[in-house]
Short mmCIF file of C-alpha atoms and ligand atoms in Angstrom, two decimals:
data_model
loop_
_atom_site.label_atom_id
_atom_site.label_comp_id
_atom_site.label_asym_id
_atom_site.label_seq_id
_atom_site.Cartn_x
_atom_site.Cartn_y
_atom_site.Cartn_z
CA MET H 241 28.81 129.61 -61.99
CA ALA H 242 26.92 131.89 -59.37
CA GLU H 243 24.99 134.29 -61.31
CA PRO H 244 24.32 137.92 -59.63
CA THR H 245 21.41 138.04 -57.38
CA ARG H 246 20.76 141.73 -56.53
CA THR H 247 22.87 144.97 -57.24
CA ALA H 248 24.79 147.33 -55.08
CA LYS H 249 25.21 150.85 -55.57
CA LEU H 250 28.71 152.28 -54.81
CA THR H 251 28.57 156.35 -55.48
CA ILE H 252 32.08 158.19 -55.76
CA ASP H 253 31.72 161.88 -55.81
CA ASP H 254 28.64 162.23 -58.28
CA LYS H 255 28.94 158.90 -60.09
CA VAL H 256 26.90 156.30 -59.06
CA ILE H 257 28.22 152.38 -60.08
CA ASP H 258 25.96 149.57 -60.04
CA LEU H 259 27.67 146.56 -58.76
CA PRO H 260 26.31 143.01 -59.26
CA ILE H 261 26.11 140.73 -55.57
CA LYS H 262 26.62 136.83 -56.17
CA SER H 263 25.44 134.42 -54.02
CA GLY H 264 27.23 130.51 -53.34
CA THR H 265 25.19 127.61 -51.61
CA ILE H 266 26.35 128.69 -47.85
CA GLY H 267 28.49 131.55 -46.79
CA PRO H 268 28.75 135.26 -47.42
CA ASP H 269 27.80 136.91 -50.91
CA VAL H 270 30.43 138.76 -52.83
CA LEU H 271 30.29 141.83 -54.40
CA ASP H 272 31.64 141.38 -58.56
CA ILE H 273 33.89 144.49 -58.49
CA ARG H 274 35.82 143.00 -61.90
CA LYS H 275 34.15 146.13 -63.64
CA LEU H 276 35.10 148.60 -60.65
CA TYR H 277 38.44 150.03 -62.11
CA ALA H 278 36.98 150.42 -65.97
CA GLU H 279 34.26 152.34 -64.18
CA ALA H 280 35.19 154.00 -61.50
CA ASP H 281 39.06 153.93 -61.94
CA VAL H 282 39.73 153.05 -58.81
CA PHE H 283 40.80 150.09 -57.18
CA THR H 284 39.99 148.15 -54.04
CA TYR H 285 42.12 148.14 -51.28
CA ASP H 286 42.97 144.71 -48.71
CA PRO H 287 46.17 143.74 -48.85
CA GLY H 288 45.69 140.56 -46.39
CA PHE H 289 42.32 139.30 -48.33
CA THR H 290 40.47 139.57 -44.89
CA SER H 291 37.54 140.64 -47.41
CA THR H 292 38.67 139.10 -50.43
CA ALA H 293 36.67 136.47 -52.55
CA ALA H 294 39.94 135.25 -55.29
CA CYS H 295 37.71 132.73 -56.66
CA GLU H 296 34.64 130.87 -57.05
CA SER H 297 35.23 127.15 -55.75
CA THR H 298 32.94 124.11 -54.83
CA ILE H 299 35.72 122.24 -52.78
CA THR H 300 35.92 123.16 -49.55
CA TYR H 301 33.93 125.26 -47.03
CA ILE H 302 35.00 126.61 -43.82
CA ASP H 303 32.06 128.65 -41.46
CA GLY H 304 34.36 130.42 -39.18
CA ASP H 305 31.34 131.29 -36.63
CA LYS H 306 30.20 128.03 -36.35
CA GLY H 307 33.40 126.04 -36.49
CA GLU H 308 32.37 124.21 -39.39
CA LEU H 309 34.95 122.73 -42.32
CA LEU H 310 33.00 120.75 -45.10
CA TYR H 311 35.06 118.83 -47.62
CA ARG H 312 32.32 119.02 -50.41
CA GLY H 313 29.70 119.25 -48.46
CA TYR H 314 30.96 116.35 -45.80
CA PRO H 315 31.99 117.77 -41.82
CA ILE H 316 35.57 117.34 -41.08
CA GLU H 317 34.06 115.09 -38.05
CA GLN H 318 32.21 112.60 -39.93
CA LEU H 319 35.39 112.44 -42.52
CA ALA H 320 37.59 111.80 -39.77
CA ASP H 321 35.38 109.50 -37.74
CA GLN H 322 34.36 107.45 -41.20
CA SER H 323 36.81 107.33 -44.19
CA HIS H 324 40.15 107.49 -44.82
CA TYR H 325 42.24 109.55 -46.22
CA LEU H 326 42.49 108.70 -49.96
CA GLU H 327 38.73 107.96 -49.91
CA VAL H 328 39.23 112.20 -48.94
CA CYS H 329 41.69 112.62 -51.93
CA TYR H 330 39.21 111.39 -54.48
CA LEU H 331 36.29 113.33 -52.74
CA LEU H 332 38.40 116.36 -53.00
CA LEU H 333 39.62 115.57 -56.75
CA HIS H 334 36.22 114.03 -58.34
CA GLY H 335 33.62 116.21 -55.75
CA GLU H 336 31.50 112.96 -54.80
CA LEU H 337 32.82 109.49 -52.62
CA PRO H 338 33.53 106.83 -54.92
CA SER H 339 32.04 103.84 -54.86
CA GLY H 340 33.94 100.42 -54.04
CA ALA H 341 35.23 99.69 -57.65
CA GLN H 342 36.65 103.63 -57.98
CA MET H 343 38.40 103.50 -54.42
CA ARG H 344 40.04 100.14 -55.49
CA ASP H 345 40.90 101.73 -58.98
CA PHE H 346 42.41 104.72 -57.66
CA GLU H 347 44.17 103.01 -54.22
CA THR H 348 45.49 100.73 -56.77
CA ARG H 349 46.12 103.93 -59.03
CA ILE H 350 48.55 105.56 -56.45
CA THR H 351 50.29 102.84 -55.03
CA ARG H 352 51.41 101.97 -58.11
CA HIS H 353 52.89 105.90 -58.62
CA THR H 354 54.84 105.97 -55.04
CA MET H 355 58.06 105.23 -56.16
CA LEU H 356 60.45 107.96 -57.59
CA HIS H 357 62.77 108.07 -60.47
CA GLU H 358 66.01 106.47 -59.14
CA GLN H 359 67.71 109.34 -60.22
CA ILE H 360 66.34 111.60 -57.71
CA HIS H 361 68.10 109.64 -54.90
CA TYR H 362 71.25 111.15 -56.06
CA PHE H 363 69.18 114.67 -56.23
CA VAL H 364 68.36 114.39 -52.62
CA ARG H 365 71.70 113.65 -51.30
CA GLY H 366 73.26 117.19 -53.26
CA PHE H 367 71.96 118.30 -49.86
CA ARG H 368 73.52 118.45 -46.71
CA ARG H 369 72.52 116.40 -44.37
CA ASP H 370 71.40 119.05 -42.05
CA SER H 371 69.11 120.60 -44.57
CA HIS H 372 65.58 121.43 -43.05
CA PRO H 373 63.52 118.66 -44.99
CA MET H 374 61.23 121.51 -45.92
CA ALA H 375 64.07 122.91 -48.23
CA THR H 376 64.11 119.23 -49.39
CA MET H 377 60.48 118.99 -50.70
CA VAL H 378 60.61 122.39 -52.30
CA GLY H 379 63.93 121.45 -54.34
CA VAL H 380 62.58 117.93 -54.93
CA VAL H 381 59.31 118.47 -55.76
CA GLY H 382 60.03 121.32 -57.87
CA ALA H 383 62.67 119.41 -60.01
CA MET H 384 59.94 116.70 -60.42
CA SER H 385 59.22 118.38 -63.46
CA ALA H 386 62.76 117.80 -64.80
CA PHE H 387 61.78 114.09 -64.34
CA TYR H 388 58.30 113.10 -65.43
CA HIS H 389 58.23 115.04 -68.70
CA ASP H 390 54.96 113.63 -69.99
CA SER H 391 52.82 115.39 -67.50
CA LEU H 392 53.81 118.93 -68.00
CA ASP H 393 51.14 120.15 -70.48
CA ILE H 394 48.19 121.57 -68.35
CA THR H 395 46.49 121.74 -70.95
CA ASP H 396 46.15 117.76 -71.77
CA PRO H 397 43.34 116.50 -69.09
CA TRP H 398 45.54 113.19 -68.90
CA HIS H 399 48.77 115.30 -68.51
CA ARG H 400 47.05 117.17 -65.24
CA GLU H 401 45.31 113.69 -63.96
CA VAL H 402 48.60 111.74 -64.03
CA ALA H 403 50.88 115.18 -62.73
CA SER H 404 47.74 114.95 -60.01
CA ILE H 405 48.40 110.77 -59.48
CA ARG H 406 52.35 111.11 -59.36
CA MET H 407 52.34 114.07 -56.57
CA ILE H 408 49.68 112.65 -54.44
CA ALA H 409 51.23 109.37 -54.54
CA LYS H 410 54.94 110.24 -54.71
CA LEU H 411 55.08 113.14 -51.63
CA PRO H 412 55.17 110.83 -48.76
CA THR H 413 58.31 109.02 -50.41
CA ILE H 414 60.29 112.28 -51.04
CA ALA H 415 59.11 113.57 -47.24
CA ALA H 416 60.19 110.06 -45.92
CA MET H 417 63.39 110.25 -47.85
CA ALA H 418 63.91 113.86 -46.40
CA TYR H 419 63.87 112.62 -43.17
CA LYS H 420 65.32 109.32 -43.67
CA TYR H 421 68.80 111.27 -45.40
CA SER H 422 68.74 113.83 -41.98
CA VAL H 423 69.23 111.00 -39.71
CA GLY H 424 71.52 108.96 -42.05
CA GLN H 425 69.82 105.69 -42.70
CA PRO H 426 69.49 104.47 -46.13
CA PHE H 427 66.12 105.20 -48.35
CA ILE H 428 63.41 102.72 -47.70
CA TYR H 429 61.18 101.96 -50.72
CA PRO H 430 57.36 101.74 -50.54
CA LYS H 431 55.82 98.59 -49.79
CA ASN H 432 52.54 98.15 -52.10
CA SER H 433 51.12 96.02 -49.60
CA LEU H 434 50.58 98.48 -46.78
CA ASP H 435 47.85 101.08 -47.25
CA TYR H 436 48.96 105.29 -47.45
CA ALA H 437 49.56 106.03 -44.15
CA ALA H 438 51.02 103.03 -42.79
CA ASN H 439 53.75 102.78 -45.79
CA PHE H 440 54.53 106.43 -45.06
CA LEU H 441 55.36 105.51 -41.35
CA HIS H 442 56.90 101.99 -42.72
CA MET H 443 59.38 104.40 -44.85
CA CYS H 444 60.17 106.46 -41.99
CA PHE H 445 61.10 103.93 -39.61
CA ALA H 446 62.10 100.52 -40.95
CA VAL H 447 65.69 99.61 -41.49
CA PRO H 448 66.85 97.11 -44.04
CA SER H 449 68.42 95.18 -40.90
CA GLU H 450 64.88 93.63 -39.66
CA GLU H 451 61.40 93.63 -40.35
CA TYR H 452 59.47 96.75 -38.92
CA VAL H 453 55.17 96.24 -38.21
CA VAL H 454 53.35 99.45 -38.42
CA ASP H 455 50.88 99.88 -35.51
CA PRO H 456 47.90 99.42 -36.96
CA ARG H 457 46.67 101.74 -34.40
CA LEU H 458 49.10 104.79 -35.38
CA ALA H 459 48.74 104.00 -39.36
CA LYS H 460 44.96 104.94 -38.33
CA ALA H 461 45.78 107.79 -36.16
CA MET H 462 48.40 109.09 -38.86
CA ASP H 463 45.64 108.58 -41.44
CA ARG H 464 43.68 111.28 -39.46
CA ILE H 465 46.02 113.72 -39.41
CA MET H 466 46.30 113.60 -43.09
CA MET H 467 42.67 113.68 -43.35
CA LEU H 468 42.17 117.11 -41.14
CA HIS H 469 44.96 118.54 -43.26
CA ALA H 470 43.63 117.80 -46.53
CA ASP H 471 42.39 120.93 -47.67
CA HIS H 472 41.37 124.87 -46.52
CA GLU H 473 39.65 126.59 -48.70
CA GLN H 474 41.63 129.55 -50.25
CA ASN H 475 44.29 129.72 -47.29
CA ALA H 476 47.71 131.10 -48.20
CA SER H 477 49.32 127.93 -49.61
CA THR H 478 46.52 127.28 -51.35
CA SER H 479 46.30 131.02 -52.35
CA THR H 480 50.03 130.19 -53.86
CA VAL H 481 49.45 127.25 -55.82
CA ARG H 482 46.50 128.90 -57.70
CA LEU H 483 48.54 132.12 -58.38
CA ALA H 484 51.54 130.35 -59.59
CA GLY H 485 49.24 127.88 -61.97
CA SER H 486 47.73 131.07 -63.43
CA SER H 487 50.21 131.64 -65.43
CA GLY H 488 50.55 128.10 -66.74
CA ALA H 489 53.31 127.07 -64.84
CA ASN H 490 53.43 123.19 -64.57
CA PRO H 491 51.62 121.25 -61.87
CA PHE H 492 55.21 120.21 -60.07
CA ALA H 493 56.38 123.80 -59.69
CA CYS H 494 53.06 125.32 -58.72
CA ILE H 495 52.91 122.33 -55.65
CA ALA H 496 56.49 123.29 -54.88
CA ALA H 497 55.24 127.01 -54.70
CA GLY H 498 52.69 125.62 -51.96
CA ILE H 499 54.88 123.74 -49.92
CA ALA H 500 57.35 126.77 -49.81
CA CYS H 501 54.52 128.84 -48.47
CA LEU H 502 53.17 126.66 -46.41
CA TRP H 503 56.62 126.42 -44.27
CA GLY H 504 56.05 130.01 -42.66
CA PRO H 505 55.65 129.91 -38.97
CA ALA H 506 52.68 131.86 -39.69
CA HIS H 507 51.01 128.72 -41.25
CA GLY H 508 52.08 124.92 -41.88
CA GLY H 509 55.07 126.31 -40.40
CA ALA H 510 53.39 126.63 -36.65
CA ASN H 511 53.43 122.92 -35.72
CA GLN H 512 56.74 123.24 -35.08
CA ALA H 513 56.84 126.41 -33.65
CA CYS H 514 54.19 125.40 -31.30
CA LEU H 515 56.02 122.42 -29.82
CA GLU H 516 58.66 123.87 -29.61
CA MET H 517 56.92 126.91 -27.74
CA LEU H 518 55.59 124.01 -25.74
CA ARG H 519 58.83 122.15 -24.64
CA GLU H 520 60.03 125.78 -23.97
CA ILE H 521 57.27 126.63 -21.33
CA GLY H 522 57.94 123.65 -20.07
CA THR H 523 55.98 123.53 -17.06
CA VAL H 524 52.53 124.44 -16.38
CA ASP H 525 53.59 127.26 -13.79
CA ARG H 526 55.79 129.03 -16.50
CA ILE H 527 52.49 129.25 -18.46
CA PRO H 528 51.71 132.75 -17.00
CA GLU H 529 54.75 134.34 -18.37
CA TYR H 530 53.61 133.28 -21.81
CA ILE H 531 50.38 134.02 -21.88
CA ARG H 532 51.47 137.83 -20.48
CA ARG H 533 54.39 137.67 -23.60
CA ALA H 534 51.67 136.60 -25.92
CA LYS H 535 49.47 139.82 -25.21
CA ASP H 536 52.48 142.31 -25.29
CA HIS H 537 52.49 144.24 -28.45
CA ASP H 538 55.99 145.30 -28.06
CA ASP H 539 56.94 141.47 -27.34
CA PRO H 540 57.31 139.40 -30.74
CA PHE H 541 56.11 136.54 -29.20
CA ARG H 542 52.76 134.55 -30.00
CA LEU H 543 51.27 131.97 -28.97
CA MET H 544 51.59 129.29 -31.78
CA GLY H 545 49.25 126.91 -32.91
CA PHE H 546 46.62 129.70 -31.23
CA GLY H 547 44.71 132.06 -33.68
CA HIS H 548 43.32 131.75 -36.60
CA ARG H 549 41.93 134.04 -39.81
CA VAL H 550 39.37 132.47 -40.44
CA TYR H 551 37.67 130.19 -37.26
CA LYS H 552 36.67 132.76 -34.38
CA ASN H 553 35.06 130.36 -32.48
CA PHE H 554 37.25 127.20 -32.30
CA ASP H 555 38.81 125.32 -35.44
CA PRO H 556 37.18 121.67 -35.48
CA ARG H 557 40.37 119.84 -37.13
CA ALA H 558 41.52 121.31 -33.01
CA LYS H 559 38.89 119.16 -31.37
CA VAL H 560 39.31 115.95 -33.25
CA MET H 561 43.36 116.27 -33.09
CA LYS H 562 42.53 116.84 -29.54
CA GLU H 563 41.36 113.54 -29.05
CA SER H 564 43.61 111.73 -31.28
CA ALA H 565 46.45 113.42 -28.98
CA ASP H 566 44.88 111.52 -25.76
CA GLU H 567 43.98 108.23 -27.57
CA VAL H 568 47.88 107.95 -28.90
CA LEU H 569 49.93 108.87 -25.86
CA GLY H 570 47.28 107.02 -23.99
CA LEU H 571 48.39 104.10 -26.77
CA MET H 572 51.61 104.69 -26.39
CA GLY H 573 52.08 104.55 -22.54
CA ILE H 574 52.82 107.94 -21.90
CA GLU H 575 49.01 109.83 -21.48
CA ASN H 576 51.11 111.79 -18.48
CA ASN H 577 53.33 113.66 -21.42
CA PRO H 578 54.57 116.87 -19.80
CA THR H 579 54.32 118.79 -23.22
CA LEU H 580 50.37 117.26 -23.52
CA GLN H 581 49.63 118.54 -19.98
CA VAL H 582 51.30 121.88 -20.64
CA ALA H 583 48.92 122.37 -24.07
CA LYS H 584 46.11 121.35 -22.11
CA GLU H 585 46.50 124.12 -19.23
CA LEU H 586 47.91 127.00 -21.96
CA GLU H 587 44.87 126.07 -23.34
CA ARG H 588 42.27 126.10 -20.46
CA ILE H 589 43.79 129.35 -19.23
CA ALA H 590 44.12 130.58 -22.46
CA LEU H 591 40.52 130.36 -23.28
CA GLU H 592 39.77 132.28 -19.69
CA ASP H 593 41.56 134.84 -20.66
CA ASP H 594 39.46 138.34 -21.63
CA TYR H 595 42.97 139.07 -24.26
CA PHE H 596 42.31 135.88 -26.24
CA ILE H 597 38.28 135.42 -25.75
CA SER H 598 38.21 139.34 -27.38
CA LYS H 599 40.37 138.45 -30.31
CA LYS H 600 38.89 135.13 -30.57
CA LEU H 601 41.69 133.28 -30.50
CA TYR H 602 41.25 129.68 -30.03
CA PRO H 603 43.58 126.30 -31.05
CA ASN H 604 43.83 125.72 -34.31
CA VAL H 605 45.05 123.01 -36.42
CA ASP H 606 48.56 123.20 -35.13
CA PHE H 607 47.66 123.58 -32.08
CA TYR H 608 48.14 119.84 -30.90
CA SER H 609 49.19 117.95 -34.08
CA GLY H 610 53.05 117.78 -33.17
CA ILE H 611 52.36 116.61 -29.59
CA ILE H 612 50.90 113.61 -31.55
CA LEU H 613 53.71 113.26 -34.42
CA ASP H 614 56.34 113.76 -31.48
CA ALA H 615 54.78 110.68 -29.65
CA MET H 616 54.68 108.96 -32.88
CA GLY H 617 58.92 109.65 -33.30
CA PHE H 618 58.98 112.47 -35.70
CA PRO H 619 61.54 115.23 -34.87
CA THR H 620 59.55 118.51 -34.91
CA SER H 621 61.52 119.56 -38.50
CA MET H 622 59.18 116.79 -40.38
CA PHE H 623 56.10 118.20 -38.76
CA THR H 624 55.57 120.62 -41.80
CA PRO H 625 56.91 117.83 -44.66
CA ILE H 626 53.79 116.12 -43.22
CA PHE H 627 51.23 118.81 -43.38
CA ALA H 628 52.79 119.53 -46.89
CA LEU H 629 52.29 115.65 -48.26
CA SER H 630 48.62 115.78 -46.74
CA ARG H 631 47.69 119.22 -47.89
CA THR H 632 48.95 117.92 -51.63
CA VAL H 633 45.75 116.89 -52.71
CA GLY H 634 43.66 119.80 -51.44
CA TRP H 635 46.18 122.32 -53.63
CA ILE H 636 46.06 119.72 -56.56
CA SER H 637 42.15 119.77 -56.25
CA GLN H 638 42.88 123.64 -56.47
CA TRP H 639 44.43 123.77 -59.07
CA LYS H 640 42.61 121.63 -61.22
CA GLU H 641 39.85 123.80 -60.60
CA MET H 642 41.41 126.74 -61.64
CA ILE H 643 43.03 125.45 -64.37
CA GLY H 644 39.48 123.83 -65.83
CA ASP H 645 37.52 127.34 -65.34
CA PRO H 646 37.25 128.88 -68.67
CA THR H 647 36.87 132.19 -67.68
CA GLN H 648 40.66 131.99 -65.20
CA LYS H 649 43.03 134.66 -66.39
CA ILE H 650 46.83 135.26 -64.82
CA GLY H 651 46.33 136.41 -61.36
CA ARG H 652 47.94 139.87 -61.43
CA PRO H 653 46.96 142.65 -58.54
CA ARG H 654 47.20 146.32 -58.34
CA GLN H 655 48.71 148.53 -55.67
CA LEU H 656 48.35 151.58 -53.88
CA TYR H 657 51.51 153.52 -55.14
CA THR H 658 52.97 155.91 -52.44
CA GLY H 659 56.25 156.21 -53.51
CA ALA H 660 58.15 158.98 -55.48
CA ALA H 661 56.54 160.86 -58.51
CA MET H 662 58.19 160.96 -61.64
CA ARG H 663 61.23 162.92 -61.25
CA ASP H 664 64.77 163.18 -63.72
CA TYR H 665 67.61 161.21 -62.87
CA VAL H 666 70.81 163.22 -61.29
CA ASP H 667 74.58 162.69 -61.87
CA VAL H 668 76.44 161.41 -59.17
CA HIS H 669 78.46 164.38 -58.85
CA HIS H 670 75.40 167.18 -58.01
CA ARG H 671 73.59 165.00 -55.86
C1 LIG I 152 47.38 127.56 -40.41
O1 LIG I 152 44.14 129.95 -43.57
C2 LIG I 152 44.53 128.74 -43.32
O2 LIG I 152 43.30 128.65 -43.16
C3 LIG I 152 45.59 128.43 -42.44
C4 LIG I 152 45.75 126.54 -42.03
C5 LIG I 152 45.10 125.64 -43.31
O3 LIG I 152 44.72 124.85 -43.11
O4 LIG I 152 45.85 125.88 -44.59
O5 LIG I 152 44.55 126.87 -41.19
C6 LIG I 152 46.78 126.19 -41.49
O6 LIG I 152 48.03 128.25 -40.84
C7 LIG I 152 46.98 127.76 -39.19
C8 LIG I 152 47.60 128.78 -38.33
C9 LIG I 152 48.90 128.48 -37.67
N1 LIG I 152 49.42 129.53 -37.45
C10 LIG I 152 49.76 129.86 -36.01
O7 LIG I 152 49.54 129.08 -35.35
C11 LIG I 152 50.63 131.21 -35.72
C12 LIG I 152 50.19 132.15 -34.78
N2 LIG I 152 49.16 132.39 -35.03
C13 LIG I 152 48.92 133.67 -35.43
O8 LIG I 152 50.14 134.41 -36.02
C14 LIG I 152 47.66 134.29 -36.25
O9 LIG I 152 46.52 134.07 -35.34
C15 LIG I 152 47.06 133.77 -37.83
C16 LIG I 152 48.22 134.32 -38.51
C17 LIG I 152 47.35 132.35 -37.90
C18 LIG I 152 46.23 134.77 -37.94
O10 LIG I 152 46.54 136.29 -38.17
P1 LIG I 152 45.56 137.13 -38.54
O11 LIG I 152 43.99 137.07 -38.99
O12 LIG I 152 45.79 137.83 -39.65
O13 LIG I 152 44.93 137.64 -37.12
P2 LIG I 152 46.10 139.00 -37.17
O14 LIG I 152 47.49 138.75 -36.74
O15 LIG I 152 45.18 140.36 -37.60
O16 LIG I 152 45.69 139.07 -35.14
C19 LIG I 152 44.54 139.65 -34.40
C20 LIG I 152 44.96 140.12 -33.59
C21 LIG I 152 46.39 140.62 -33.26
O17 LIG I 152 46.26 141.79 -32.26
P3 LIG I 152 45.61 143.47 -32.27
O18 LIG I 152 46.92 143.80 -33.82
O19 LIG I 152 44.39 143.15 -33.22
O20 LIG I 152 46.05 144.14 -31.30
O21 LIG I 152 45.38 139.25 -32.62
C22 LIG I 152 46.35 139.15 -32.06
C23 LIG I 152 46.89 139.69 -33.04
O22 LIG I 152 48.34 140.52 -32.01
N3 LIG I 152 46.99 137.70 -31.98
C24 LIG I 152 47.32 136.67 -31.47
C25 LIG I 152 47.82 135.67 -32.09
N4 LIG I 152 46.88 135.38 -32.90
C26 LIG I 152 46.53 136.77 -33.08
N5 LIG I 152 48.23 137.42 -30.63
C27 LIG I 152 48.97 136.49 -29.52
N6 LIG I 152 48.97 134.79 -30.01
C28 LIG I 152 48.47 134.69 -31.28
N7 LIG I 152 48.80 133.41 -31.52
#
């Protein structure tokens, strides 16, 4: 754990409180306020946690000004270019890149856990066919605790390990089942002969009536999308997983909570909302109207896929995703895809506009991902489930780090109360 490097002095009325300042490896120092309420009888106030570090972590680092994203110290650009998703999973979970033998063992364990308990097929069939796949994901992942009783004890490292492997392995199968169910096609079982991303594409797009061969170039693009979404520090859904986990809830319930939070359009739901926005804009001549609306405070419309709480220069994932979009659409022979043209022109115009420049709004990870997924044949409703299955390893890594921290306590924020002071009950006849 980081140790204090110096002390800040806080003066409240006639009292001076010493607050330790702790430094990390890189990034901003933190003011340790854990004793503030006991010593000064005041809380800090930070509703959106814009200036609050909720934990100490060694997993992912983001520098919003430099546009840097590091997984265990490795830049996302290098991993996206040289690694693959399961290797990134190992890195996030264990802190180091695996040896050849460690990678083969890890890949075998994941592959052998991709099938689901057969009873879950009946659970999925309980949903309406027109359910949003995210509803199915939240329900099925939460229900996994009803099926896998031998990996629920969070105090048992082996239970934690098995639950982690099971979720990383089974989330693609669940997402594919949700998709197949929504289009009325039979479920396709995982194939152990395929790698992780290819297996997911096969489970989504194969049909029993004919052989489906996954294009390795599309599998590589899907694998890259998964890597780009794998983890992202203490974002809203990761913080949800940590908070749920702090109560001792079982790992499946915690990940289901993370999926639920990710669904929101301000978070992981933005990839679906962004493609729907680009389609609504339709042609580049309609872009100025939407730029005007995005700048109008009286209009709730925002440019989906734009802006970020941390990135105030550019989102390095968006840069990689934009290159991948050009590659995949070129591969599909649709490089003149109108949606991609609108996206590129919208980005160009916005980045020259003082409103976006002054508010440091740039394309984020969700701006181009939907264009690629759409070109691959996914409906917009599957965009956030793909984000969720990719982020599962990040949620689990952060959850394991928290559970393994001997100092961790149940998360229980306080408040600034501005409601009614104490008053006596008034009988209805006297109101
Ligand atoms: C993800 O946290 C993570 O790391 C998340 C994520 C991950 O990997 O886990 O990176 C994934 O969620 C990416 C973000 C996806 N969301 C969207 O694309 C939705 C559109 N973006 C916004 O809703 C917004 O930018 C947020 C939610 C992403 C960030 O919001 P903040 O940091 O709370 O900023 P804010 O809402 O306070 O906005 C600051 C100003 C405001 O104007 P003022 O009130 O100061 O005048 O910028 C404006 C906002 O109105 N603004 C936008 C805008 N985003 C912010 N104006 C137009 N369009 C936008 N997209």
